[in-house]
Amino acid sequence: MLVITSGRLSRELVPAIDAWAQIDGVYIYCMDKSRHAEWAKNYPKIKDIFVESGPLMNRIGADLEELRAKSKSKPSPIPAAGATSKPCILDGYEKLPFSTLEEAVEPLKGIVGEVEQMVWTAKQNCQNPENGLTVDESASISVFTMEWFPRESSLSYILNEALRTEERQKVTPWFLYLRLLFHGLSKLKTISGIVHQGFSGNLTKNYPTNNIYTAWQFSNCARLIESLEEDEDFGKTGKRTLLAIHCRTGKDITRHAFDPSKEQILLSPGCQFKVVSALEADNDLHIVQLQELEPIYSFN
C-alpha cells in the first residue's frame, strides 16, 4: 500500500507505479479532490482520494484487515472428487527436455506475478543441494515452498489452483517446471507413515467414511502435529480440522524447502485416499483419518 500526500505528485508518480505487482493500492491525500478525481479513474490501483486524515486512516485500516484475512486463507484440502480413470491432465510433461529453472518458468511469467524474483531468491539458497539434486531441481522445490504475500500470489497456490481445475489448458504452461520438480522429487527419500494437514473450520462433512478421493493438487504435510500450531490457519484454538494421513508415497522435502526448520512431506498430484474415520476430539477440533491407496499415476 502506498499513500501519496500530494495531488500534484501523485499525478506524476501513479502512471509509473500503477503496474507494480508489489503495490496493492494507492491512496491520495490532497487539498482538492475534484482536481484529481477525473484522471485517477484511469488507474485501478487508486483506492480513493481523501482530503481528511480520519477517513483515510479508516479506509487503510479496513483494507489491511481484508488483506490479512486473504493472507490467512488456504487452498481447500484434498477435494471431494471420486476415484477417476480418465486420462491424466499431466500426460506429456515427461516428454519435455530438462531445462534450467529460469527457462522452466518462462511460460509462467503471465501467470505468477513475481516468478523471476522468486526463482532468484530460491537459487541463492540452493548452491550446494543434498541428495544428488541439481541446483535447478532443488530450487524448484524451494520456490514451491516459498510463501509470497498475499498467499494467493505464491507459486504453489497458483499451481494447485490450476491442478484442481483438471483443465489441461491451465496446466500445460507448468509442464517445464513440473519436469524439473518431479525429477527432483524422484531422488528424495519416500516416506510411509502418518503425516498431517490442518485447516480452519469443521470439514468432516466433506469426508464421508469409506469414500475414495483423488487429490489433483500437491499436498504439503507436516510430520509433527505440533508444527501445525504455528500455522495461522490451524493454530491452537477455534474450530479446526486435522487430517491424519497414512501416506505411502510422501517425499521428504525438508532439506530443500525454503524454510528447512520444519519437517515437510510432499504428496504429489494423483494420490488416492480412502476415508477411514472422522471424529470430534472436542468441541472445536475435528479429526479425519485418511489412508493413501495404491497410486494410479507415477511422476518422475
PDB file of C-alpha atoms in Angstrom:
ATOM      1  CA  MET A   1       0.000   0.000   0.000  1.00  0.00           C
ATOM      2  CA  LEU A   2       1.206   3.499  -0.820  1.00  0.00           C
ATOM      3  CA  VAL A   3      -0.030   6.860   0.490  1.00  0.00           C
ATOM      4  CA  ILE A   4       0.870   9.941  -1.572  1.00  0.00           C
ATOM      5  CA  THR A   5       0.338  13.195   0.306  1.00  0.00           C
ATOM      6  CA  SER A   6       0.219  15.475  -2.704  1.00  0.00           C
ATOM      7  CA  GLY A   7      -2.235  15.593  -5.567  1.00  0.00           C
ATOM      8  CA  ARG A   8       0.318  17.003  -7.993  1.00  0.00           C
ATOM      9  CA  LEU A   9       2.984  14.485  -7.013  1.00  0.00           C
ATOM     10  CA  SER A  10       0.525  11.604  -7.297  1.00  0.00           C
ATOM     11  CA  ARG A  11      -0.287  12.655 -10.854  1.00  0.00           C
ATOM     12  CA  GLU A  12       3.408  12.281 -11.711  1.00  0.00           C
ATOM     13  CA  LEU A  13       4.050   9.041  -9.813  1.00  0.00           C
ATOM     14  CA  VAL A  14       0.929   6.929 -10.316  1.00  0.00           C
ATOM     15  CA  PRO A  15       1.349   6.324 -14.099  1.00  0.00           C
ATOM     16  CA  ALA A  16       4.791   4.848 -13.412  1.00  0.00           C
ATOM     17  CA  ILE A  17       3.871   2.635 -10.453  1.00  0.00           C
ATOM     18  CA  ASP A  18       0.317   1.520 -11.234  1.00  0.00           C
ATOM     19  CA  ALA A  19       1.559  -1.707 -12.861  1.00  0.00           C
ATOM     20  CA  TRP A  20       3.892  -2.673  -9.987  1.00  0.00           C
ATOM     21  CA  ALA A  21       2.766  -6.036  -8.609  1.00  0.00           C
ATOM     22  CA  GLN A  22       4.154  -5.306  -5.133  1.00  0.00           C
ATOM     23  CA  ILE A  23       1.770  -2.350  -4.668  1.00  0.00           C
ATOM     24  CA  ASP A  24      -1.759  -3.432  -3.822  1.00  0.00           C
ATOM     25  CA  GLY A  25      -3.316   0.005  -3.580  1.00  0.00           C
ATOM     26  CA  VAL A  26      -2.614   3.742  -3.741  1.00  0.00           C
ATOM     27  CA  TYR A  27      -4.260   6.362  -1.511  1.00  0.00           C
ATOM     28  CA  ILE A  28      -4.063  10.034  -2.411  1.00  0.00           C
ATOM     29  CA  TYR A  29      -4.249  12.695   0.314  1.00  0.00           C
ATOM     30  CA  CYS A  30      -4.612  16.214  -1.051  1.00  0.00           C
ATOM     31  CA  MET A  31      -6.323  19.574  -0.604  1.00  0.00           C
ATOM     32  CA  ASP A  32      -8.762  19.412  -3.531  1.00  0.00           C
ATOM     33  CA  LYS A  33     -10.284  16.059  -4.535  1.00  0.00           C
ATOM     34  CA  SER A  34     -12.172  17.488  -7.507  1.00  0.00           C
ATOM     35  CA  ARG A  35      -8.943  18.417  -9.316  1.00  0.00           C
ATOM     36  CA  HIS A  36      -7.733  14.810  -9.393  1.00  0.00           C
ATOM     37  CA  ALA A  37     -10.847  12.636  -9.490  1.00  0.00           C
ATOM     38  CA  GLU A  38     -11.109  12.525 -13.288  1.00  0.00           C
ATOM     39  CA  TRP A  39      -7.564  11.404 -14.191  1.00  0.00           C
ATOM     40  CA  ALA A  40      -7.491   8.990 -11.224  1.00  0.00           C
ATOM     41  CA  LYS A  41     -10.267   6.927 -12.856  1.00  0.00           C
ATOM     42  CA  ASN A  42      -7.696   5.626 -15.367  1.00  0.00           C
ATOM     43  CA  TYR A  43      -5.644   3.873 -12.669  1.00  0.00           C
ATOM     44  CA  PRO A  44      -7.396   0.934 -10.958  1.00  0.00           C
ATOM     45  CA  LYS A  45      -4.939   0.749  -8.065  1.00  0.00           C
ATOM     46  CA  ILE A  46      -6.028   4.152  -6.753  1.00  0.00           C
ATOM     47  CA  LYS A  47      -8.339   3.206  -3.900  1.00  0.00           C
ATOM     48  CA  ASP A  48      -9.659   6.709  -3.271  1.00  0.00           C
ATOM     49  CA  ILE A  49      -8.745  10.376  -2.853  1.00  0.00           C
ATOM     50  CA  PHE A  50      -9.027  11.933   0.601  1.00  0.00           C
ATOM     51  CA  VAL A  51      -8.986  15.474   1.927  1.00  0.00           C
ATOM     52  CA  GLU A  52      -9.286  14.494   5.605  1.00  0.00           C
ATOM     53  CA  SER A  53      -6.969  12.209   7.544  1.00  0.00           C
ATOM     54  CA  GLY A  54      -9.702  10.427   9.522  1.00  0.00           C
ATOM     55  CA  PRO A  55     -11.467   8.789   6.559  1.00  0.00           C
ATOM     56  CA  LEU A  56      -8.064   7.999   5.030  1.00  0.00           C
ATOM     57  CA  MET A  57      -6.910   6.081   8.115  1.00  0.00           C
ATOM     58  CA  ASN A  58     -10.252   4.277   8.405  1.00  0.00           C
ATOM     59  CA  ARG A  59     -10.056   3.126   4.781  1.00  0.00           C
ATOM     60  CA  ILE A  60      -6.462   1.926   5.138  1.00  0.00           C
ATOM     61  CA  GLY A  61      -7.384   0.032   8.315  1.00  0.00           C
ATOM     62  CA  ALA A  62     -10.311  -1.701   6.620  1.00  0.00           C
ATOM     63  CA  ASP A  63      -8.224  -2.648   3.577  1.00  0.00           C
ATOM     64  CA  LEU A  64      -5.438  -4.017   5.785  1.00  0.00           C
ATOM     65  CA  GLU A  65      -7.934  -6.231   7.604  1.00  0.00           C
ATOM     66  CA  GLU A  66      -9.148  -7.559   4.259  1.00  0.00           C
ATOM     67  CA  LEU A  67      -5.571  -8.313   3.180  1.00  0.00           C
ATOM     68  CA  ARG A  68      -4.855 -10.098   6.459  1.00  0.00           C
ATOM     69  CA  ALA A  69      -7.936 -12.261   6.007  1.00  0.00           C
ATOM     70  CA  LYS A  70      -6.872 -13.175   2.476  1.00  0.00           C
ATOM     71  CA  SER A  71      -3.322 -13.983   3.558  1.00  0.00           C
ATOM     72  CA  LYS A  72      -4.667 -16.469   6.119  1.00  0.00           C
ATOM     73  CA  SER A  73      -6.823 -18.272   3.601  1.00  0.00           C
ATOM     74  CA  LYS A  74      -5.590 -21.636   2.414  1.00  0.00           C
ATOM     75  CA  PRO A  75      -6.406 -23.588  -0.684  1.00  0.00           C
ATOM     76  CA  SER A  76      -9.044 -26.163   0.131  1.00  0.00           C
ATOM     77  CA  PRO A  77      -7.718 -29.522   1.381  1.00  0.00           C
ATOM     78  CA  ILE A  78      -7.915 -32.813  -0.505  1.00  0.00           C
ATOM     79  CA  PRO A  79     -11.038 -32.236  -2.633  1.00  0.00           C
ATOM     80  CA  ALA A  80     -14.050 -34.482  -2.532  1.00  0.00           C
ATOM     81  CA  ALA A  81     -13.603 -35.836  -6.054  1.00  0.00           C
ATOM     82  CA  GLY A  82     -14.266 -39.528  -6.588  1.00  0.00           C
ATOM     83  CA  ALA A  83     -11.805 -42.093  -7.874  1.00  0.00           C
ATOM     84  CA  THR A  84     -11.013 -41.448 -11.520  1.00  0.00           C
ATOM     85  CA  SER A  85      -9.917 -43.475 -14.516  1.00  0.00           C
ATOM     86  CA  LYS A  86      -9.943 -40.635 -17.045  1.00  0.00           C
ATOM     87  CA  PRO A  87      -6.731 -39.547 -18.834  1.00  0.00           C
ATOM     88  CA  CYS A  88      -4.251 -37.753 -16.623  1.00  0.00           C
ATOM     89  CA  ILE A  89      -4.135 -33.984 -17.172  1.00  0.00           C
ATOM     90  CA  LEU A  90      -0.339 -34.168 -16.835  1.00  0.00           C
ATOM     91  CA  ASP A  91       0.202 -36.652 -19.656  1.00  0.00           C
ATOM     92  CA  GLY A  92       3.090 -35.483 -21.841  1.00  0.00           C
ATOM     93  CA  TYR A  93       5.083 -33.404 -19.373  1.00  0.00           C
ATOM     94  CA  GLU A  94       7.651 -36.216 -19.098  1.00  0.00           C
ATOM     95  CA  LYS A  95       8.463 -35.935 -22.818  1.00  0.00           C
ATOM     96  CA  LEU A  96       9.810 -32.410 -22.435  1.00  0.00           C
ATOM     97  CA  PRO A  97      13.569 -31.844 -22.091  1.00  0.00           C
ATOM     98  CA  PHE A  98      15.123 -30.801 -18.812  1.00  0.00           C
ATOM     99  CA  SER A  99      15.828 -27.084 -18.556  1.00  0.00           C
ATOM    100  CA  THR A 100      17.112 -24.527 -16.116  1.00  0.00           C
ATOM    101  CA  LEU A 101      14.585 -23.217 -13.624  1.00  0.00           C
ATOM    102  CA  GLU A 102      14.722 -19.823 -15.319  1.00  0.00           C
ATOM    103  CA  GLU A 103      13.742 -21.439 -18.630  1.00  0.00           C
ATOM    104  CA  ALA A 104      11.086 -23.575 -16.941  1.00  0.00           C
ATOM    105  CA  VAL A 105       9.226 -20.564 -15.533  1.00  0.00           C
ATOM    106  CA  GLU A 106       9.328 -18.571 -18.769  1.00  0.00           C
ATOM    107  CA  PRO A 107       5.758 -19.703 -19.694  1.00  0.00           C
ATOM    108  CA  LEU A 108       4.596 -18.697 -16.198  1.00  0.00           C
ATOM    109  CA  LYS A 109       5.524 -15.015 -16.326  1.00  0.00           C
ATOM    110  CA  GLY A 110       1.978 -14.016 -17.150  1.00  0.00           C
ATOM    111  CA  ILE A 111       0.556 -16.399 -14.537  1.00  0.00           C
ATOM    112  CA  VAL A 112       2.794 -15.961 -11.476  1.00  0.00           C
ATOM    113  CA  GLY A 113       3.378 -12.252 -10.964  1.00  0.00           C
ATOM    114  CA  GLU A 114       6.890 -12.154  -9.480  1.00  0.00           C
ATOM    115  CA  VAL A 115       8.149 -15.573 -10.533  1.00  0.00           C
ATOM    116  CA  GLU A 116      11.562 -14.286 -11.659  1.00  0.00           C
ATOM    117  CA  GLN A 117      12.201 -12.769  -8.230  1.00  0.00           C
ATOM    118  CA  MET A 118      11.028 -15.994  -6.582  1.00  0.00           C
ATOM    119  CA  VAL A 119      13.459 -18.057  -8.670  1.00  0.00           C
ATOM    120  CA  TRP A 120      16.359 -15.707  -7.958  1.00  0.00           C
ATOM    121  CA  THR A 121      15.639 -15.836  -4.221  1.00  0.00           C
ATOM    122  CA  ALA A 122      15.340 -19.632  -4.213  1.00  0.00           C
ATOM    123  CA  LYS A 123      18.604 -20.117  -6.091  1.00  0.00           C
ATOM    124  CA  GLN A 124      20.528 -18.045  -3.561  1.00  0.00           C
ATOM    125  CA  ASN A 125      19.676 -20.748  -1.010  1.00  0.00           C
ATOM    126  CA  CYS A 126      20.379 -23.783  -3.211  1.00  0.00           C
ATOM    127  CA  GLN A 127      24.054 -23.519  -4.060  1.00  0.00           C
ATOM    128  CA  ASN A 128      25.075 -26.905  -2.618  1.00  0.00           C
ATOM    129  CA  PRO A 129      21.987 -29.140  -2.733  1.00  0.00           C
ATOM    130  CA  GLU A 130      21.856 -32.511  -0.999  1.00  0.00           C
ATOM    131  CA  ASN A 131      20.513 -35.897  -2.145  1.00  0.00           C
ATOM    132  CA  GLY A 132      22.112 -35.666  -5.588  1.00  0.00           C
ATOM    133  CA  LEU A 133      19.741 -32.958  -6.806  1.00  0.00           C
ATOM    134  CA  THR A 134      20.918 -30.315  -9.239  1.00  0.00           C
ATOM    135  CA  VAL A 135      20.721 -26.663  -8.244  1.00  0.00           C
ATOM    136  CA  ASP A 136      17.705 -26.215 -10.525  1.00  0.00           C
ATOM    137  CA  GLU A 137      15.888 -29.255  -9.108  1.00  0.00           C
ATOM    138  CA  SER A 138      16.488 -28.159  -5.527  1.00  0.00           C
ATOM    139  CA  ALA A 139      15.454 -24.587  -6.319  1.00  0.00           C
ATOM    140  CA  SER A 140      12.246 -25.841  -7.950  1.00  0.00           C
ATOM    141  CA  ILE A 141      11.301 -27.373  -4.581  1.00  0.00           C
ATOM    142  CA  SER A 142      12.408 -24.282  -2.676  1.00  0.00           C
ATOM    143  CA  VAL A 143      10.297 -21.945  -4.801  1.00  0.00           C
ATOM    144  CA  PHE A 144       7.311 -24.275  -4.390  1.00  0.00           C
ATOM    145  CA  THR A 145       7.520 -23.996  -0.586  1.00  0.00           C
ATOM    146  CA  MET A 146       8.078 -20.230  -0.633  1.00  0.00           C
ATOM    147  CA  GLU A 147       5.163 -18.188   0.752  1.00  0.00           C
ATOM    148  CA  TRP A 148       4.624 -14.877  -1.042  1.00  0.00           C
ATOM    149  CA  PHE A 149       2.343 -12.071   0.088  1.00  0.00           C
ATOM    150  CA  PRO A 150      -0.534 -12.215  -0.328  1.00  0.00           C
ATOM    151  CA  ARG A 151      -0.690 -16.002  -0.182  1.00  0.00           C
ATOM    152  CA  GLU A 152      -2.713 -16.158  -3.396  1.00  0.00           C
ATOM    153  CA  SER A 153       0.350 -14.897  -5.292  1.00  0.00           C
ATOM    154  CA  SER A 154       2.563 -17.793  -4.099  1.00  0.00           C
ATOM    155  CA  LEU A 155       3.668 -20.165  -6.854  1.00  0.00           C
ATOM    156  CA  SER A 156       2.353 -23.239  -5.022  1.00  0.00           C
ATOM    157  CA  TYR A 157      -1.069 -21.646  -4.505  1.00  0.00           C
ATOM    158  CA  ILE A 158      -1.420 -20.764  -8.189  1.00  0.00           C
ATOM    159  CA  LEU A 159      -0.139 -24.171  -9.344  1.00  0.00           C
ATOM    160  CA  ASN A 160      -2.551 -26.044  -7.069  1.00  0.00           C
ATOM    161  CA  GLU A 161      -5.449 -23.891  -8.247  1.00  0.00           C
ATOM    162  CA  ALA A 162      -4.620 -24.857 -11.846  1.00  0.00           C
ATOM    163  CA  LEU A 163      -4.291 -28.560 -10.970  1.00  0.00           C
ATOM    164  CA  ARG A 164      -7.607 -28.626  -9.125  1.00  0.00           C
ATOM    165  CA  THR A 165      -9.467 -27.375 -12.190  1.00  0.00           C
ATOM    166  CA  GLU A 166      -8.397 -30.583 -14.006  1.00  0.00           C
ATOM    167  CA  GLU A 167      -8.333 -28.466 -17.175  1.00  0.00           C
ATOM    168  CA  ARG A 168      -5.359 -29.393 -19.331  1.00  0.00           C
ATOM    169  CA  GLN A 169      -5.012 -25.957 -20.944  1.00  0.00           C
ATOM    170  CA  LYS A 170      -4.464 -24.410 -17.500  1.00  0.00           C
ATOM    171  CA  VAL A 171      -1.825 -26.985 -16.576  1.00  0.00           C
ATOM    172  CA  THR A 172       0.308 -27.210 -19.742  1.00  0.00           C
ATOM    173  CA  PRO A 173       2.161 -23.906 -19.082  1.00  0.00           C
ATOM    174  CA  TRP A 174       3.530 -25.613 -15.956  1.00  0.00           C
ATOM    175  CA  PHE A 175       4.952 -28.669 -17.732  1.00  0.00           C
ATOM    176  CA  LEU A 176       8.590 -27.494 -17.928  1.00  0.00           C
ATOM    177  CA  TYR A 177       8.523 -26.563 -14.246  1.00  0.00           C
ATOM    178  CA  LEU A 178       6.868 -29.862 -13.298  1.00  0.00           C
ATOM    179  CA  ARG A 179       9.515 -31.755 -15.295  1.00  0.00           C
ATOM    180  CA  LEU A 180      12.180 -30.320 -13.006  1.00  0.00           C
ATOM    181  CA  LEU A 181      10.129 -30.620  -9.831  1.00  0.00           C
ATOM    182  CA  PHE A 182       9.081 -34.245 -10.307  1.00  0.00           C
ATOM    183  CA  HIS A 183      12.600 -35.324 -11.310  1.00  0.00           C
ATOM    184  CA  GLY A 184      13.993 -33.698  -8.195  1.00  0.00           C
ATOM    185  CA  LEU A 185      11.347 -35.359  -6.030  1.00  0.00           C
ATOM    186  CA  SER A 186      12.167 -38.762  -7.539  1.00  0.00           C
ATOM    187  CA  LYS A 187      15.647 -38.537  -5.983  1.00  0.00           C
ATOM    188  CA  LEU A 188      14.315 -37.975  -2.463  1.00  0.00           C
ATOM    189  CA  LYS A 189      13.508 -40.497   0.223  1.00  0.00           C
ATOM    190  CA  THR A 190       9.984 -41.925   0.045  1.00  0.00           C
ATOM    191  CA  ILE A 191       8.081 -41.703   3.322  1.00  0.00           C
ATOM    192  CA  SER A 192       5.491 -44.192   4.532  1.00  0.00           C
ATOM    193  CA  GLY A 193       3.702 -43.272   7.739  1.00  0.00           C
ATOM    194  CA  ILE A 194       1.397 -40.737   9.359  1.00  0.00           C
ATOM    195  CA  VAL A 195       1.565 -37.119   8.193  1.00  0.00           C
ATOM    196  CA  HIS A 196      -0.772 -34.227   8.952  1.00  0.00           C
ATOM    197  CA  GLN A 197      -2.524 -31.236   7.457  1.00  0.00           C
ATOM    198  CA  GLY A 198      -4.548 -28.671   9.393  1.00  0.00           C
ATOM    199  CA  PHE A 199      -7.382 -26.397   8.276  1.00  0.00           C
ATOM    200  CA  SER A 200      -9.760 -23.959   9.915  1.00  0.00           C
ATOM    201  CA  GLY A 201     -13.423 -24.884  10.301  1.00  0.00           C
ATOM    202  CA  ASN A 202     -15.249 -28.201  10.572  1.00  0.00           C
ATOM    203  CA  LEU A 203     -14.655 -30.041   7.272  1.00  0.00           C
ATOM    204  CA  THR A 204     -15.795 -33.518   8.331  1.00  0.00           C
ATOM    205  CA  LYS A 205     -18.885 -33.361   6.124  1.00  0.00           C
ATOM    206  CA  ASN A 206     -16.551 -33.378   3.107  1.00  0.00           C
ATOM    207  CA  TYR A 207     -15.151 -36.764   4.137  1.00  0.00           C
ATOM    208  CA  PRO A 208     -17.833 -39.477   4.466  1.00  0.00           C
ATOM    209  CA  THR A 209     -16.399 -42.730   5.840  1.00  0.00           C
ATOM    210  CA  ASN A 210     -15.227 -45.253   3.195  1.00  0.00           C
ATOM    211  CA  ASN A 211     -15.346 -42.724   0.353  1.00  0.00           C
ATOM    212  CA  ILE A 212     -12.369 -42.682  -2.001  1.00  0.00           C
ATOM    213  CA  TYR A 213     -10.949 -39.384  -3.242  1.00  0.00           C
ATOM    214  CA  THR A 214      -8.344 -38.377  -5.783  1.00  0.00           C
ATOM    215  CA  ALA A 215      -6.274 -35.298  -4.963  1.00  0.00           C
ATOM    216  CA  TRP A 216      -5.008 -33.428  -8.012  1.00  0.00           C
ATOM    217  CA  GLN A 217      -3.087 -30.806  -6.092  1.00  0.00           C
ATOM    218  CA  PHE A 218       0.223 -31.131  -4.261  1.00  0.00           C
ATOM    219  CA  SER A 219      -0.326 -31.647  -0.525  1.00  0.00           C
ATOM    220  CA  ASN A 220       2.411 -30.293   1.739  1.00  0.00           C
ATOM    221  CA  CYS A 221       2.138 -32.107   5.079  1.00  0.00           C
ATOM    222  CA  ALA A 222       3.787 -31.994   8.498  1.00  0.00           C
ATOM    223  CA  ARG A 223       5.272 -34.981  10.302  1.00  0.00           C
ATOM    224  CA  LEU A 224       4.531 -33.483  13.730  1.00  0.00           C
ATOM    225  CA  ILE A 225       1.138 -32.117  14.791  1.00  0.00           C
ATOM    226  CA  GLU A 226       2.887 -29.569  16.998  1.00  0.00           C
ATOM    227  CA  SER A 227       4.283 -27.756  13.972  1.00  0.00           C
ATOM    228  CA  LEU A 228       0.723 -27.069  12.761  1.00  0.00           C
ATOM    229  CA  GLU A 229       0.054 -25.000  15.873  1.00  0.00           C
ATOM    230  CA  GLU A 230       2.255 -22.291  14.357  1.00  0.00           C
ATOM    231  CA  ASP A 231       0.091 -22.276  11.227  1.00  0.00           C
ATOM    232  CA  GLU A 232      -2.261 -19.272  11.286  1.00  0.00           C
ATOM    233  CA  ASP A 233      -4.981 -21.284   9.568  1.00  0.00           C
ATOM    234  CA  PHE A 234      -4.915 -24.069  12.192  1.00  0.00           C
ATOM    235  CA  GLY A 235      -3.352 -22.724  15.370  1.00  0.00           C
ATOM    236  CA  LYS A 236      -4.379 -23.804  18.861  1.00  0.00           C
ATOM    237  CA  THR A 237      -7.933 -22.500  19.192  1.00  0.00           C
ATOM    238  CA  GLY A 238     -11.190 -22.224  17.253  1.00  0.00           C
ATOM    239  CA  LYS A 239     -12.941 -24.747  15.040  1.00  0.00           C
ATOM    240  CA  ARG A 240     -10.295 -26.768  13.204  1.00  0.00           C
ATOM    241  CA  THR A 241      -9.964 -29.930  11.171  1.00  0.00           C
ATOM    242  CA  LEU A 242      -6.886 -32.140  11.355  1.00  0.00           C
ATOM    243  CA  LEU A 243      -6.239 -34.569   8.510  1.00  0.00           C
ATOM    244  CA  ALA A 244      -4.220 -37.567   9.729  1.00  0.00           C
ATOM    245  CA  ILE A 245      -2.965 -39.193   6.527  1.00  0.00           C
ATOM    246  CA  HIS A 246      -1.348 -42.629   6.430  1.00  0.00           C
ATOM    247  CA  CYS A 247       0.761 -41.969   3.357  1.00  0.00           C
ATOM    248  CA  ARG A 248       2.854 -44.382   1.283  1.00  0.00           C
ATOM    249  CA  THR A 249       4.378 -42.116  -1.399  1.00  0.00           C
ATOM    250  CA  GLY A 250       5.347 -38.984   0.536  1.00  0.00           C
ATOM    251  CA  LYS A 251       8.617 -37.244  -0.282  1.00  0.00           C
ATOM    252  CA  ASP A 252      10.719 -35.641   2.436  1.00  0.00           C
ATOM    253  CA  ILE A 253      11.458 -32.175   1.016  1.00  0.00           C
ATOM    254  CA  THR A 254      12.706 -30.662   4.281  1.00  0.00           C
ATOM    255  CA  ARG A 255      16.333 -30.178   3.196  1.00  0.00           C
ATOM    256  CA  HIS A 256      15.250 -28.386   0.026  1.00  0.00           C
ATOM    257  CA  ALA A 257      12.391 -26.292   1.435  1.00  0.00           C
ATOM    258  CA  PHE A 258      12.802 -22.527   1.626  1.00  0.00           C
ATOM    259  CA  ASP A 259      12.324 -22.856   5.399  1.00  0.00           C
ATOM    260  CA  PRO A 260      14.117 -26.094   6.376  1.00  0.00           C
ATOM    261  CA  SER A 261      13.367 -25.659  10.090  1.00  0.00           C
ATOM    262  CA  LYS A 262      10.085 -27.611   9.750  1.00  0.00           C
ATOM    263  CA  GLU A 263       9.896 -31.217   8.571  1.00  0.00           C
ATOM    264  CA  GLN A 264       7.803 -31.225   5.394  1.00  0.00           C
ATOM    265  CA  ILE A 265       6.412 -34.203   3.469  1.00  0.00           C
ATOM    266  CA  LEU A 266       5.039 -33.597  -0.020  1.00  0.00           C
ATOM    267  CA  LEU A 267       2.347 -35.720  -1.662  1.00  0.00           C
ATOM    268  CA  SER A 268       2.130 -35.456  -5.449  1.00  0.00           C
ATOM    269  CA  PRO A 269      -0.990 -34.972  -7.606  1.00  0.00           C
ATOM    270  CA  GLY A 270      -2.986 -38.074  -8.457  1.00  0.00           C
ATOM    271  CA  CYS A 271      -2.837 -39.635  -4.985  1.00  0.00           C
ATOM    272  CA  GLN A 272      -5.931 -41.598  -3.963  1.00  0.00           C
ATOM    273  CA  PHE A 273      -7.202 -41.616  -0.389  1.00  0.00           C
ATOM    274  CA  LYS A 274      -9.830 -43.602   1.474  1.00  0.00           C
ATOM    275  CA  VAL A 275     -11.616 -42.046   4.437  1.00  0.00           C
ATOM    276  CA  VAL A 276     -11.094 -44.408   7.372  1.00  0.00           C
ATOM    277  CA  SER A 277     -12.924 -42.439  10.054  1.00  0.00           C
ATOM    278  CA  ALA A 278     -13.870 -38.991  11.300  1.00  0.00           C
ATOM    279  CA  LEU A 279     -14.296 -37.946  14.908  1.00  0.00           C
ATOM    280  CA  GLU A 280     -14.826 -34.916  17.091  1.00  0.00           C
ATOM    281  CA  ALA A 281     -11.949 -34.785  19.556  1.00  0.00           C
ATOM    282  CA  ASP A 282     -13.543 -31.848  21.389  1.00  0.00           C
ATOM    283  CA  ASN A 283     -15.991 -29.069  20.582  1.00  0.00           C
ATOM    284  CA  ASP A 284     -13.527 -27.343  18.269  1.00  0.00           C
ATOM    285  CA  LEU A 285     -11.102 -29.994  16.998  1.00  0.00           C
ATOM    286  CA  HIS A 286     -12.252 -32.462  14.350  1.00  0.00           C
ATOM    287  CA  ILE A 287     -10.024 -35.284  13.080  1.00  0.00           C
ATOM    288  CA  VAL A 288     -10.297 -37.092   9.751  1.00  0.00           C
ATOM    289  CA  GLN A 289      -8.222 -40.235   9.224  1.00  0.00           C
ATOM    290  CA  LEU A 290      -7.201 -40.955   5.617  1.00  0.00           C
ATOM    291  CA  GLN A 291      -5.405 -43.947   4.093  1.00  0.00           C
ATOM    292  CA  GLU A 292      -3.416 -43.446   0.892  1.00  0.00           C
ATOM    293  CA  LEU A 293      -4.177 -46.180  -1.626  1.00  0.00           C
ATOM    294  CA  GLU A 294      -2.048 -47.619  -4.407  1.00  0.00           C
ATOM    295  CA  PRO A 295      -1.216 -44.650  -6.666  1.00  0.00           C
ATOM    296  CA  ILE A 296      -2.926 -44.561 -10.047  1.00  0.00           C
ATOM    297  CA  TYR A 297      -0.195 -42.344 -11.529  1.00  0.00           C
ATOM    298  CA  SER A 298       3.549 -42.111 -11.023  1.00  0.00           C
ATOM    299  CA  PHE A 299       5.550 -38.984 -11.801  1.00  0.00           C
ATOM    300  CA  ASN A 300       9.334 -38.755 -12.090  1.00  0.00           C
TER     301      ASN A 300
END
